[in-house]
Short mmCIF file of C-alpha atoms in Angstrom, two decimals:
data_model
loop_
_atom_site.label_atom_id
_atom_site.label_comp_id
_atom_site.label_asym_id
_atom_site.label_seq_id
_atom_site.Cartn_x
_atom_site.Cartn_y
_atom_site.Cartn_z
CA MET A 1 33.16 13.01 10.07
CA SER A 2 34.97 11.39 7.13
CA MET A 3 34.75 12.57 3.53
CA LEU A 4 33.17 9.20 2.70
CA SER A 5 30.27 9.86 5.07
CA ILE A 6 29.85 13.38 3.68
CA PHE A 7 29.87 12.05 0.11
CA TYR A 8 27.13 9.50 0.83
CA ALA A 9 25.08 12.06 2.79
CA VAL A 10 25.20 14.49 -0.16
CA LEU A 11 24.53 11.64 -2.61
CA PHE A 12 21.39 10.53 -0.78
CA ASN A 13 20.10 14.07 -0.42
CA VAL A 14 20.52 14.64 -4.15
CA ALA A 15 18.97 11.24 -4.92
CA ALA A 16 15.94 12.01 -2.71
CA ILE A 17 15.40 15.38 -4.41
CA VAL A 18 15.64 13.82 -7.88
CA LEU A 19 13.32 10.97 -6.87
CA PHE A 20 10.50 13.06 -5.40
CA ALA A 21 10.77 15.93 -7.89
CA GLY A 22 10.87 13.46 -10.76
CA LEU A 23 7.84 11.57 -9.45
CA ALA A 24 5.86 14.78 -9.01
CA ASN A 25 6.77 15.96 -12.52
CA ARG A 26 5.89 12.62 -14.11
CA ILE A 27 2.54 12.45 -12.31
CA ARG A 28 1.81 16.04 -13.39
CA ARG A 29 2.51 15.08 -17.00
CA TYR A 30 0.32 11.98 -16.74
CA ALA A 31 -2.55 14.00 -15.26
CA GLY A 32 -2.30 16.62 -18.02
CA SER A 33 -2.25 14.17 -20.93
CA PRO A 34 -5.46 14.36 -22.99
CA ALA A 35 -7.69 11.33 -23.47
CA PRO A 36 -9.76 12.23 -26.56
CA LEU A 37 -11.54 8.90 -26.96
CA LYS A 38 -13.23 6.19 -24.94
CA ILE A 39 -10.61 3.47 -25.23
CA ALA A 40 -11.23 1.30 -22.18
CA THR A 41 -9.93 -2.24 -22.67
CA THR A 42 -12.97 -4.48 -22.79
CA PRO A 43 -14.56 -6.23 -21.06
CA ALA A 44 -14.54 -3.10 -18.91
CA PRO A 45 -16.82 -2.01 -16.05
CA MET A 46 -19.72 0.29 -16.88
CA THR A 47 -19.71 2.11 -13.52
CA GLN A 48 -17.11 4.22 -11.75
CA SER A 49 -17.13 1.91 -8.74
CA GLY A 50 -16.37 -0.96 -11.10
CA VAL A 51 -13.39 0.99 -12.44
CA TYR A 52 -12.06 1.45 -8.88
CA TRP A 53 -12.37 -2.28 -8.22
CA ARG A 54 -10.67 -3.07 -11.52
CA LEU A 55 -7.72 -0.85 -10.57
CA VAL A 56 -7.50 -2.53 -7.16
CA ARG A 57 -7.34 -5.96 -8.79
CA GLU A 58 -4.71 -4.71 -11.23
CA VAL A 59 -2.53 -3.19 -8.50
CA VAL A 60 -2.83 -6.04 -6.00
CA TYR A 61 -3.15 -9.13 -8.21
CA PHE A 62 -1.77 -8.02 -11.62
CA GLU A 63 -4.97 -9.30 -13.20
CA SER A 64 -4.18 -8.46 -16.84
CA LEU A 65 -0.70 -10.00 -16.59
CA PHE A 66 -2.20 -13.16 -15.06
CA LYS A 67 -4.54 -13.50 -18.05
CA SER A 68 -1.70 -12.83 -20.49
CA SER A 69 1.15 -15.03 -19.23
CA LYS A 70 1.10 -17.21 -16.15
CA TRP A 71 4.91 -17.61 -15.96
CA THR A 72 5.54 -13.87 -16.28
CA TRP A 73 2.83 -13.27 -13.70
CA ILE A 74 4.48 -15.64 -11.20
CA PHE A 75 7.85 -13.91 -11.44
CA GLY A 76 6.43 -10.40 -11.71
CA TRP A 77 3.99 -10.71 -8.82
CA ALA A 78 6.56 -12.47 -6.62
CA PHE A 79 9.11 -9.73 -7.27
CA HIS A 80 6.75 -6.84 -6.54
CA PHE A 81 5.26 -8.46 -3.45
CA THR A 82 8.62 -9.33 -1.91
CA LEU A 83 9.98 -5.90 -2.86
CA PHE A 84 7.08 -4.46 -0.88
CA LEU A 85 8.00 -6.64 2.12
CA VAL A 86 11.68 -5.72 1.87
CA THR A 87 10.82 -2.03 1.67
CA LEU A 88 8.61 -2.29 4.75
CA ARG A 89 11.43 -4.09 6.57
CA HIS A 90 13.82 -1.24 5.79
CA LEU A 91 11.50 1.30 7.39
CA ARG A 92 13.09 0.41 10.73
CA TYR A 93 16.14 2.43 9.69
CA PHE A 94 14.00 5.57 9.48
CA GLN A 95 11.96 5.17 12.70
CA GLU A 96 12.71 5.59 16.37
CA PRO A 97 10.90 3.91 18.01
CA VAL A 98 10.10 1.29 15.38
CA TRP A 99 6.40 0.77 14.73
CA LEU A 100 5.04 -2.59 15.83
CA PRO A 101 3.89 -3.67 12.30
CA VAL A 102 7.38 -2.90 10.96
CA ALA A 103 8.96 -4.93 13.77
CA MET A 104 6.63 -7.87 13.09
CA ILE A 105 7.42 -7.90 9.35
CA GLN A 106 11.21 -8.23 9.85
CA PRO A 107 11.60 -12.04 9.38
CA PHE A 108 9.26 -12.03 6.36
CA GLY A 109 11.20 -9.20 4.75
CA THR A 110 14.51 -10.93 5.42
CA TYR A 111 13.68 -14.17 3.63
CA GLY A 112 11.55 -12.34 1.08
CA GLY A 113 14.85 -11.01 -0.24
CA PHE A 114 15.73 -14.49 -1.52
CA VAL A 115 12.42 -14.74 -3.37
CA MET A 116 12.91 -11.24 -4.78
CA VAL A 117 16.32 -12.09 -6.24
CA ALA A 118 15.02 -15.41 -7.62
CA ALA A 119 12.04 -13.67 -9.24
CA LEU A 120 14.34 -11.09 -10.81
CA GLY A 121 16.43 -13.95 -12.17
CA GLY A 122 13.31 -15.42 -13.75
CA LEU A 123 12.33 -12.10 -15.31
CA TRP A 124 15.86 -11.62 -16.65
CA ALA A 125 15.99 -15.16 -18.04
CA ARG A 126 12.70 -14.45 -19.82
CA ARG A 127 14.36 -11.58 -21.68
CA TRP A 128 16.98 -13.99 -23.02
CA LEU A 129 15.00 -17.19 -23.55
CA VAL A 130 11.73 -15.90 -25.08
CA ASP A 131 12.37 -14.86 -28.68
CA ARG A 132 9.73 -12.13 -28.94
CA VAL A 133 10.79 -10.62 -25.61
CA ARG A 134 14.50 -10.79 -26.47
CA TYR A 135 13.77 -8.98 -29.74
CA ILE A 136 12.19 -5.95 -28.03
CA SER A 137 14.55 -5.85 -25.03
CA THR A 138 16.91 -2.88 -24.91
CA PRO A 139 20.22 -2.52 -23.00
CA SER A 140 18.39 -0.41 -20.40
CA ASP A 141 16.01 -3.31 -19.68
CA HIS A 142 18.94 -5.56 -18.84
CA LEU A 143 20.72 -2.86 -16.84
CA HIS A 144 17.60 -2.20 -14.73
CA LEU A 145 17.29 -5.89 -13.88
CA ALA A 146 21.00 -6.15 -13.15
CA LEU A 147 20.82 -3.12 -10.86
CA LEU A 148 17.88 -4.53 -8.91
CA MET A 149 19.54 -7.95 -8.59
CA LEU A 150 22.79 -6.43 -7.34
CA ILE A 151 20.89 -4.43 -4.74
CA GLY A 152 19.15 -7.58 -3.55
CA ILE A 153 22.32 -9.71 -3.56
CA SER A 154 24.39 -7.09 -1.72
CA GLY A 155 21.63 -6.72 0.88
CA LEU A 156 21.50 -10.47 1.46
CA THR A 157 25.29 -10.57 1.67
CA MET A 158 25.24 -8.04 4.50
CA ARG A 159 22.53 -9.99 6.26
CA PHE A 160 24.03 -13.48 6.05
CA VAL A 161 27.72 -13.20 5.09
CA SER A 162 29.46 -9.89 5.78
CA HIS A 163 27.66 -8.20 8.66
CA THR A 164 27.76 -4.45 9.17
CA ASP A 165 27.03 -2.11 12.08
CA ILE A 166 23.29 -1.63 11.61
CA VAL A 167 23.09 0.68 14.63
CA ALA A 168 25.49 3.08 12.91
CA VAL A 169 23.61 2.70 9.62
CA LYS A 170 20.36 3.61 11.36
CA ALA A 171 21.99 6.61 13.01
CA PHE A 172 23.22 7.71 9.57
CA MET A 173 19.75 7.41 8.01
CA LEU A 174 18.03 9.18 10.89
CA GLY A 175 20.67 11.89 10.66
CA LEU A 176 19.82 12.45 7.00
CA MET A 177 16.16 12.93 7.89
CA ARG A 178 16.95 15.28 10.80
CA PHE A 179 19.67 17.23 8.96
CA ASP A 180 22.16 16.00 11.55
CA TRP A 181 24.68 13.98 9.55
CA GLN A 182 26.27 11.02 11.32
CA PRO A 183 29.28 8.82 10.39
CA LEU A 184 28.65 5.92 8.02
CA PRO A 185 30.47 2.56 8.44
CA ALA A 186 33.11 2.03 5.75
CA ASP A 187 32.14 -1.59 5.02
CA PRO A 188 32.66 -2.25 1.27
CA VAL A 189 29.45 -4.27 0.80
CA LEU A 190 27.41 -1.60 2.59
CA LEU A 191 28.91 1.14 0.43
CA VAL A 192 28.15 -0.81 -2.74
CA HIS A 193 24.60 -1.49 -1.55
CA LEU A 194 23.89 2.13 -0.66
CA GLY A 195 25.52 3.39 -3.85
CA LEU A 196 23.32 1.13 -5.98
CA VAL A 197 20.22 2.23 -4.06
CA ALA A 198 21.11 5.88 -4.69
CA ILE A 199 21.54 5.16 -8.41
CA LEU A 200 18.12 3.46 -8.43
CA MET A 201 16.53 6.48 -6.74
CA ILE A 202 18.03 8.81 -9.35
CA ILE A 203 17.06 6.84 -12.46
CA PHE A 204 13.67 5.63 -11.15
CA PRO A 205 11.55 8.64 -12.21
CA LEU A 206 13.36 8.81 -15.57
CA SER A 207 13.11 5.15 -16.61
CA LYS A 208 10.68 2.38 -17.48
CA LEU A 209 10.70 1.38 -13.83
CA LEU A 210 8.19 4.15 -13.18
CA HIS A 211 5.08 2.31 -14.35
CA ALA A 212 3.05 2.23 -11.13
CA PRO A 213 1.64 5.80 -11.26
CA GLY A 214 0.95 5.46 -14.99
CA LEU A 215 -1.55 2.67 -14.32
CA PHE A 216 -3.92 5.07 -12.59
CA PHE A 217 -3.81 7.50 -15.53
CA SER A 218 -4.13 4.88 -18.29
CA PRO A 219 -7.36 5.44 -20.28
CA THR A 220 -7.52 1.73 -21.06
CA ARG A 221 -7.87 1.04 -17.32
CA ASN A 222 -9.49 4.09 -15.72
CA GLN A 223 -12.39 4.63 -18.12
CA THR A 224 -15.90 3.21 -17.91
CA ASP A 225 -17.31 1.32 -20.88
CA ASN A 226 -20.27 3.65 -21.45
CA ALA A 227 -19.44 5.17 -24.82
CA ARG A 228 -22.95 4.36 -26.10
CA GLU A 229 -24.68 5.90 -23.11
CA VAL A 230 -22.54 8.99 -22.50
CA ARG A 231 -20.70 11.12 -25.05
CA HIS A 232 -17.06 11.47 -24.04
CA VAL A 233 -15.72 15.00 -24.44
CA SER A 234 -12.29 15.82 -23.04
CA ALA A 235 -11.63 19.22 -21.49
CA TRP A 236 -9.56 20.55 -24.41
CA ALA A 237 -12.16 19.39 -26.95
CA ALA A 238 -14.95 21.10 -24.99
CA ALA A 239 -12.95 24.32 -25.02
CA LEU A 240 -12.61 24.12 -28.81
CA GLU A 241 -16.36 23.60 -29.23
CA LYS A 242 -17.07 26.80 -27.27
CA ARG A 243 -14.99 28.91 -29.66
CA PRO A 244 -17.02 30.99 -32.15
#
């Protein structure tokens, strides 16, 4: 096996370790952060079941973003939804045999890539054209969007312009999962695409891109609006009250 294949095999193993360890550490930190006050964003549900339904609406429909900015919601929701489709489509490289739902989603994931890149373009344009957003945008914000767009563009290039040996790519990915490394095609576009994906995996748990788990631990979203009915005492505050 070539040194190139070995390099990418090691790279993806390291990227996977960083991704999952980083996610676990970030979720642990979120779960351990104290919430000393009732600070639910009103109007908020007054029951726990209402909180669950609010989180579902936020995750699936981006409810708060829809109420805040319709244009941002269009681009943001379109990007996340098509990213979900594209991710499901790529599951075929990690399955043998391929599950029927994954096989059925293939054409939707393929053309969803165009929508994903267009939506990223809209989100990036927003950071340049809207004064208040341009003012608070940092270089990392632009680099994250550029990275995601390059991943999408390189993937579409392989699909419609410069084709690669997807059978060999699947064998490589399955080999990574089974600890049986296989040769990787040396196509330049494929190597760029996989390299960018590995970079995304490494920086994901360390960057602003990791906002999905934080939603479930946000006191403004996961608390009931019952401050008048029930006194809120966090675990660390209750421990202090028990001290003599």
